[in-house]
Coordinates of C-alpha atoms in Angstrom, one line a residue:
M1 CA 27.1 -24.2 -39.3
P2 CA 23.4 -23.4 -39.0
S3 CA 22.0 -20.3 -40.7
L4 CA 19.5 -17.5 -39.6
E5 CA 17.0 -19.3 -42.3
D6 CA 17.3 -22.4 -40.4
A7 CA 16.6 -20.9 -37.0
I8 CA 13.5 -18.7 -38.3
A9 CA 12.2 -21.9 -39.8
A10 CA 12.4 -24.0 -36.6
I11 CA 10.4 -20.7 -34.9
E12 CA 7.8 -20.7 -37.3
T13 CA 7.4 -24.6 -37.1
G14 CA 7.2 -24.4 -33.0
D15 CA 10.5 -26.3 -32.6
Y16 CA 11.9 -23.8 -30.3
R17 CA 14.5 -26.2 -28.9
T18 CA 16.1 -26.4 -32.3
A19 CA 15.6 -22.7 -32.8
S20 CA 17.4 -22.0 -29.3
R21 CA 20.1 -24.4 -30.4
H22 CA 20.8 -22.4 -33.8
L23 CA 20.2 -18.9 -32.5
K24 CA 23.0 -19.5 -29.7
V25 CA 25.5 -20.7 -32.2
L26 CA 24.6 -17.8 -34.5
Y27 CA 25.1 -15.4 -31.4
R28 CA 28.7 -16.7 -30.5
T29 CA 29.8 -16.3 -34.0
M30 CA 28.2 -12.7 -34.8
P31 CA 27.1 -11.4 -31.4
E32 CA 26.3 -7.7 -33.1
N33 CA 24.1 -9.1 -35.8
P34 CA 20.8 -7.0 -34.9
W35 CA 18.6 -9.9 -36.8
V36 CA 19.9 -12.5 -34.3
K37 CA 19.1 -10.5 -31.6
F38 CA 15.8 -10.0 -33.3
Y39 CA 15.0 -13.3 -33.4
I40 CA 16.1 -14.3 -29.9
A41 CA 13.2 -11.9 -29.2
R42 CA 10.9 -13.6 -31.5
L43 CA 11.9 -17.0 -29.9
Y44 CA 11.3 -15.7 -26.2
E45 CA 7.8 -14.2 -27.2
E46 CA 6.8 -17.6 -29.1
S47 CA 7.7 -19.6 -26.3
Q48 CA 5.9 -17.2 -23.6
R49 CA 9.1 -15.8 -22.0
L50 CA 7.5 -12.1 -22.5
D51 CA 9.4 -10.4 -20.0
E52 CA 12.7 -11.9 -21.6
A53 CA 11.3 -10.7 -25.2
E54 CA 10.4 -7.3 -23.8
T55 CA 13.6 -6.6 -22.5
A56 CA 15.2 -7.9 -26.0
Y57 CA 12.8 -6.0 -27.9
R58 CA 13.6 -2.6 -25.9
V59 CA 17.4 -3.4 -26.5
L60 CA 17.3 -3.6 -30.1
L61 CA 14.9 0.0 -30.0
R62 CA 17.6 1.6 -27.9
N63 CA 20.6 0.3 -29.9
S64 CA 19.6 -0.3 -33.5
A65 CA 20.1 2.2 -36.3
S66 CA 17.9 0.2 -38.8
P67 CA 14.6 1.5 -39.3
K68 CA 13.3 -1.9 -40.5
I69 CA 14.6 -3.4 -37.0
I70 CA 13.2 -0.6 -35.2
S71 CA 9.7 -1.2 -36.8
H72 CA 9.6 -5.0 -36.3
A73 CA 10.7 -4.4 -32.2
R74 CA 7.6 -2.0 -31.9
Q75 CA 5.6 -4.5 -33.7
G76 CA 6.6 -7.0 -31.0
L77 CA 6.3 -4.8 -28.3
K78 CA 2.8 -4.2 -29.4
R79 CA 2.0 -8.1 -29.8
L80 CA 3.6 -8.5 -26.1
D81 CA 1.0 -5.8 -25.0
D82 CA -1.9 -7.4 -26.7
K83 CA -1.0 -10.9 -25.4
R84 CA -0.7 -9.6 -21.7
K85 CA -4.1 -7.6 -22.0
L86 CA -5.9 -10.9 -23.5
K87 CA -4.3 -12.9 -20.6
R88 CA -5.4 -10.3 -17.6
E89 CA -9.0 -9.7 -19.3
Q90 CA -9.3 -13.7 -19.1
A91 CA -7.9 -14.0 -15.8
I92 CA -10.1 -11.0 -14.3
A93 CA -13.1 -12.9 -16.2
Q94 CA -12.3 -16.1 -14.2
A95 CA -11.8 -14.4 -11.0
K96 CA -15.1 -12.7 -10.8
A97 CA -16.9 -15.9 -12.0
K98 CA -15.5 -17.5 -8.7
A99 CA -15.9 -14.5 -6.4
D100 CA -18.8 -12.5 -4.9
P101 CA -19.2 -9.7 -7.4
S102 CA -20.3 -7.2 -4.5
E103 CA -16.7 -7.5 -2.8
S104 CA -15.0 -4.3 -3.4
G105 CA -11.4 -3.7 -2.3
V106 CA -8.4 -1.5 -2.8
L107 CA -5.0 -1.7 -4.5
I108 CA -1.8 -0.2 -2.7
L109 CA 1.4 0.2 -3.9
E110 CA 4.2 -0.1 -1.3
A111 CA 7.5 1.9 -1.2
T112 CA 10.0 1.2 -4.2
P113 CA 13.6 1.3 -3.7
K114 CA 15.5 4.3 -5.9
E115 CA 17.7 1.6 -7.8
Q116 CA 14.5 0.2 -9.0
R117 CA 12.1 3.0 -9.8
Q118 CA 13.0 3.3 -13.6
Q119 CA 12.3 -0.5 -14.5
S120 CA 9.2 -0.5 -12.2
A121 CA 7.9 2.9 -13.7
Q122 CA 8.0 0.7 -17.2
H123 CA 6.1 -2.3 -15.8
L124 CA 3.7 0.0 -14.1
A125 CA 3.1 1.9 -17.4
R126 CA 2.7 -1.3 -19.2
I127 CA -0.1 -2.8 -16.9
F128 CA -2.0 0.4 -16.4
D129 CA -1.4 1.6 -19.9
M130 CA -0.2 5.0 -19.1
E131 CA 2.9 7.1 -19.8
A132 CA 6.2 6.1 -18.0
Y133 CA 6.7 9.7 -16.7
A134 CA 2.8 9.6 -14.9
A135 CA 3.9 5.9 -13.7
R136 CA 7.2 7.0 -12.2
L137 CA 5.1 9.9 -10.1
M138 CA 2.8 7.2 -9.1
L139 CA 5.7 5.1 -7.1
Q140 CA 6.1 6.1 -3.5
V141 CA 9.9 6.9 -2.2
R142 CA 8.4 5.6 1.2
G143 CA 5.1 4.5 2.7
W144 CA 2.1 3.5 0.8
R145 CA -0.1 4.9 -2.0
L146 CA -3.7 4.1 -2.1
Y147 CA -3.9 3.4 -6.1
R148 CA -7.2 1.8 -6.8
T149 CA -10.4 0.9 -5.8
G150 CA -12.7 -1.6 -7.3
P151 CA -14.0 -5.2 -7.8
L152 CA -11.6 -7.1 -5.3
A153 CA -11.5 -10.0 -7.7
E154 CA -10.1 -7.7 -10.5
L155 CA -7.7 -5.9 -8.0
E156 CA -6.3 -9.2 -6.9
V157 CA -5.0 -9.8 -10.7
Y158 CA -3.3 -6.7 -11.0
E159 CA -1.7 -7.5 -7.7
Q160 CA -0.6 -10.8 -8.8
E161 CA 0.8 -8.9 -12.0
L162 CA 2.5 -6.1 -10.4
Q163 CA 4.1 -9.0 -8.1
A164 CA 5.4 -10.8 -10.8
A165 CA 6.9 -7.6 -12.1
N166 CA 8.9 -7.1 -8.9
I167 CA 6.4 -4.2 -7.8
A168 CA 5.7 -4.4 -4.1
A169 CA 1.7 -4.1 -4.0
F170 CA -1.1 -5.8 -2.1
S171 CA -5.1 -5.7 -2.3
A172 CA -7.5 -5.7 0.7
S173 CA -11.2 -6.5 0.9
L174 CA -12.9 -3.5 2.5
T175 CA -15.7 -5.8 3.5
A176 CA -13.1 -7.8 5.6
I177 CA -11.6 -4.2 6.8
D178 CA -15.0 -3.3 7.9
Q179 CA -15.4 -6.5 9.9
L180 CA -12.5 -6.0 11.9
N181 CA -12.7 -6.3 15.4
V182 CA -11.7 -2.6 16.7
W183 CA -11.6 -2.3 20.4
R184 CA -11.2 1.4 21.5
V185 CA -9.0 1.4 24.7
D186 CA -10.2 3.6 27.6
Y187 CA -7.3 2.6 29.9
V188 CA -4.6 -0.1 30.6
K189 CA -5.5 -1.1 34.1
S190 CA -2.4 -3.5 34.9
L191 CA 0.6 -4.6 32.9
T192 CA 1.7 -7.5 35.1
P193 CA 1.5 -10.5 35.1
K194 CA 0.2 -9.7 31.7
P195 CA -1.4 -6.5 30.4
V196 CA -5.1 -5.9 30.9
V197 CA -6.9 -3.0 29.1
I198 CA -10.4 -1.7 29.8
C199 CA -11.8 -1.1 26.4
R200 CA -14.9 -0.6 24.2
D201 CA -16.4 -2.5 21.5
R202 CA -18.5 -1.2 18.4
D203 CA -21.5 -0.5 20.3
N204 CA -19.5 1.4 23.2
R205 CA -20.0 -1.4 25.2
Q206 CA -17.1 -1.5 28.1
G207 CA -15.2 -4.7 28.9
Q208 CA -11.9 -6.0 30.1
F209 CA -9.6 -7.8 27.7
S210 CA -6.3 -9.5 28.5
F211 CA -3.6 -10.5 26.5
E212 CA 0.2 -11.8 26.2
W213 CA 2.3 -9.2 24.6
R214 CA 3.8 -12.3 22.2
E215 CA 0.2 -12.3 20.4
V216 CA 0.9 -8.9 19.3
R217 CA 2.3 -9.1 15.7
Q218 CA 2.0 -5.5 14.6
Q219 CA 1.8 -1.6 15.7
I220 CA 0.3 0.8 13.6
R221 CA 1.1 4.6 14.5
G222 CA 0.0 7.9 13.1
G223 CA -1.1 11.3 13.6
I224 CA -4.5 12.4 12.6
P225 CA -5.1 16.3 12.0
W226 CA -7.0 18.2 14.3
F227 CA -8.2 21.2 12.5
I228 CA -9.8 24.5 13.6
N229 CA -11.6 27.2 11.5
A230 CA -9.0 30.3 11.3
V231 CA -9.9 33.6 10.6
S232 CA -8.2 36.2 8.7
Y233 CA -8.8 39.6 7.8
D234 CA -7.8 41.1 4.1
I235 CA -8.5 45.0 4.8
S236 CA -7.8 45.9 0.9
R237 CA -11.2 44.0 0.1
R238 CA -14.6 45.3 0.4
T239 CA -16.3 45.0 4.1
K240 CA -18.5 41.6 3.6
D241 CA -15.3 40.2 2.2
Q242 CA -12.7 41.0 4.7
I243 CA -13.2 38.2 7.1
K244 CA -12.1 34.9 5.6
R245 CA -12.4 31.5 7.4
K246 CA -10.5 28.1 6.5
P247 CA -9.4 25.2 8.0
E248 CA -5.8 25.0 9.5
T249 CA -4.3 22.0 11.4
Q250 CA -3.7 23.1 14.9
D251 CA -2.3 19.6 16.3
F252 CA -2.3 16.0 15.7
V253 CA -4.2 13.6 17.5
Q254 CA -1.7 10.5 18.2
M255 CA -2.9 7.0 17.2
C256 CA -1.8 3.4 18.0
D257 CA -3.1 0.1 17.1
L258 CA -2.0 -3.3 18.4
H259 CA -2.8 -5.8 16.2
L260 CA -3.5 -9.5 17.7
P261 CA -4.2 -11.6 14.8
K262 CA -4.9 -14.9 16.4
R263 CA -7.1 -13.3 18.7
G264 CA -8.8 -11.3 16.1
V265 CA -9.0 -8.2 17.7
I266 CA -7.3 -4.5 17.1
L267 CA -6.7 -2.4 20.3
R268 CA -7.1 1.1 19.3
F269 CA -5.1 3.5 21.7
C270 CA -5.9 7.3 21.3
D271 CA -4.1 10.3 23.0
R272 CA -7.3 12.2 23.1
S273 CA -9.5 9.6 24.4
Y274 CA -7.1 7.5 27.0
E275 CA -7.8 8.2 30.5
F276 CA -4.6 9.0 32.1
D277 CA -6.1 9.4 35.4
Q278 CA -6.9 5.4 35.1
G279 CA -4.9 2.7 35.9
V280 CA -1.1 2.4 35.2
V281 CA 1.1 5.3 35.6
F282 CA 3.4 5.7 32.6
A283 CA 5.0 9.2 33.8
P284 CA 5.4 11.1 37.1
E285 CA 3.5 14.0 35.7
Q286 CA 0.1 12.0 35.1
Q287 CA -0.1 12.3 38.9
Q288 CA 0.5 15.9 38.8
Q289 CA -2.6 16.7 36.5
I290 CA -5.5 14.3 37.2
G291 CA -8.4 14.7 35.4
K292 CA -7.0 18.1 33.8
L293 CA -4.0 17.3 31.6
R294 CA -2.5 20.3 29.7
A295 CA -1.2 19.6 26.4
A296 CA 2.4 19.3 27.2
T297 CA 1.4 17.0 29.8
L298 CA -0.4 14.8 27.6
R299 CA 2.1 14.5 25.2
I300 CA 4.8 13.2 27.8
N301 CA 2.1 10.7 29.3
W302 CA 1.5 9.1 25.6
N303 CA 5.1 8.8 24.9
G304 CA 5.2 7.0 28.3
L305 CA 2.7 4.7 26.9
L306 CA 4.6 4.4 23.6
K307 CA 8.0 3.5 25.5
V308 CA 6.1 0.8 27.1
F309 CA 5.3 -0.7 23.7
D310 CA 8.8 -0.3 22.4
H311 CA 10.0 -2.1 25.6
H312 CA 8.0 -5.2 24.9
L313 CA 7.2 -5.2 21.4
A314 CA 10.9 -4.0 20.0
E315 CA 10.8 -7.0 17.5
I316 CA 7.8 -6.8 15.7
L317 CA 6.5 -4.8 12.8
L318 CA 5.8 -1.0 13.2
W319 CA 4.2 0.9 10.5
S320 CA 4.4 4.4 11.0
D321 CA 4.1 6.2 7.2
F322 CA 0.2 6.9 7.9
S323 CA 0.6 10.8 6.7
Q324 CA 1.9 9.5 3.1
F325 CA -0.6 7.1 2.6
A326 CA -3.4 9.2 3.8
E327 CA -2.5 12.1 1.5
T328 CA -3.1 9.8 -1.3
A329 CA -6.4 8.1 0.4
I330 CA -8.5 11.6 1.3
N331 CA -9.2 12.3 -2.3
F332 CA -11.1 9.0 -2.7
H333 CA -14.3 10.6 -1.3
F334 CA -16.7 7.9 -1.9
L335 CA -14.6 5.2 -0.5
M336 CA -13.8 7.3 2.8
E337 CA -17.2 8.4 3.4
G338 CA -18.3 4.8 3.5
I339 CA -15.7 3.8 6.1
D340 CA -16.5 3.8 10.0
P341 CA -13.4 5.2 11.5
Y342 CA -13.8 3.9 15.2
V343 CA -11.7 6.9 16.1
D344 CA -12.8 8.8 19.3
I345 CA -12.1 12.4 17.7
E346 CA -14.7 14.9 18.6
R347 CA -15.0 17.2 15.3
P348 CA -16.9 20.1 14.4
E349 CA -17.5 18.3 11.1
A350 CA -16.3 14.9 9.4
S351 CA -12.7 14.4 8.3
H352 CA -11.7 12.1 5.7
W353 CA -8.3 11.7 7.8
D354 CA -10.2 9.5 10.6
P355 CA -11.4 6.7 8.1
A356 CA -8.2 6.9 6.5
F357 CA -6.4 5.5 9.2
Q358 CA -8.8 2.8 9.9
L359 CA -8.2 2.0 6.4
Y360 CA -4.4 2.3 6.9
S361 CA -4.8 0.0 9.8
G362 CA -7.2 -2.5 8.5
A363 CA -4.9 -2.7 5.2
A364 CA -1.9 -3.5 7.2
W365 CA -4.0 -6.1 8.9
M366 CA -4.7 -7.8 5.6
R367 CA -1.3 -7.5 4.3
Y368 CA 0.0 -9.2 7.4
L369 CA -2.5 -12.1 7.1
K370 CA -1.4 -12.8 3.4
S371 CA 2.1 -12.9 4.1
T372 CA 1.9 -15.6 6.8
Q373 CA -0.4 -17.5 3.9
R374 CA 2.3 -17.4 1.3
P375 CA 4.3 -20.3 0.8
S376 CA 7.7 -20.3 2.1

């Protein structure tokens, strides 16, 4: 029967096959021996099975009562961290050398299932060098989180590392999002034999566009807050401080994008700019308030339009967690100020919610393209 010293000698000489054979025998005969478990972790580490090594070291930290074992396990985890950092730095340097250094992007975390949150938080903490508790707060229960911006080449390396750790995440190029063909729809001219819309391009030139329902691969929906400056009075204060004005959400402007990737087009529908007095009638109420739509009637007509989409596009992806994403995006002030939203909302002053919708829809577009390019 091999001794533990035999296994250690094999690891130190790089004979990992022999070391593995010895340790399997030792583990069968004394499965509770902490030194056998430690050298199994070392074997994982030396043979570059870093994730398995980390798991083994953490089990020792939790279960071992030996200060020496605990110290060695901590040293092992530190070595793993250093190896990963070096590997990441080398990958980023190589990626940047091949990429356009001026191309920036965003890194987005997707929702994490509840049963995976603890493990995912540990991996996220390791990758971005933060406390596990802080990492847990970064993980979305639903929707997406805009986590980081920076050079696209660097973010793509983080994307690969996150995905390898089973954390759903993706990066998207801001340059590519800025170049997307967003056509704002004035109205649907007809639905048969195929949809025809009257729409406007980036330069506000009006034109006609027809398509097949099967060309639409995604729907993006969301409500953008419509703010008013509310006035409040506080008679307990001095006269000049009694009146206060602050923005409050009065309503939500409803948006819906249809993505046609093969045509390279996003058709953007907005309930405030859509001309319900033109083209297809989606609800009987449209004919009752032509040119003078009340808010209630507007909502009925908009829902009528969405019902048509739901009928013809029932099988395609629908992204509708915009508000969760926007809450994480609107505080990236410089990013938001650099995005042209292509949203027809007249406001007294600009709002970061408008470019947040453009970013949400554009990121969904990029995510779809990546999913179709991945090997099956």
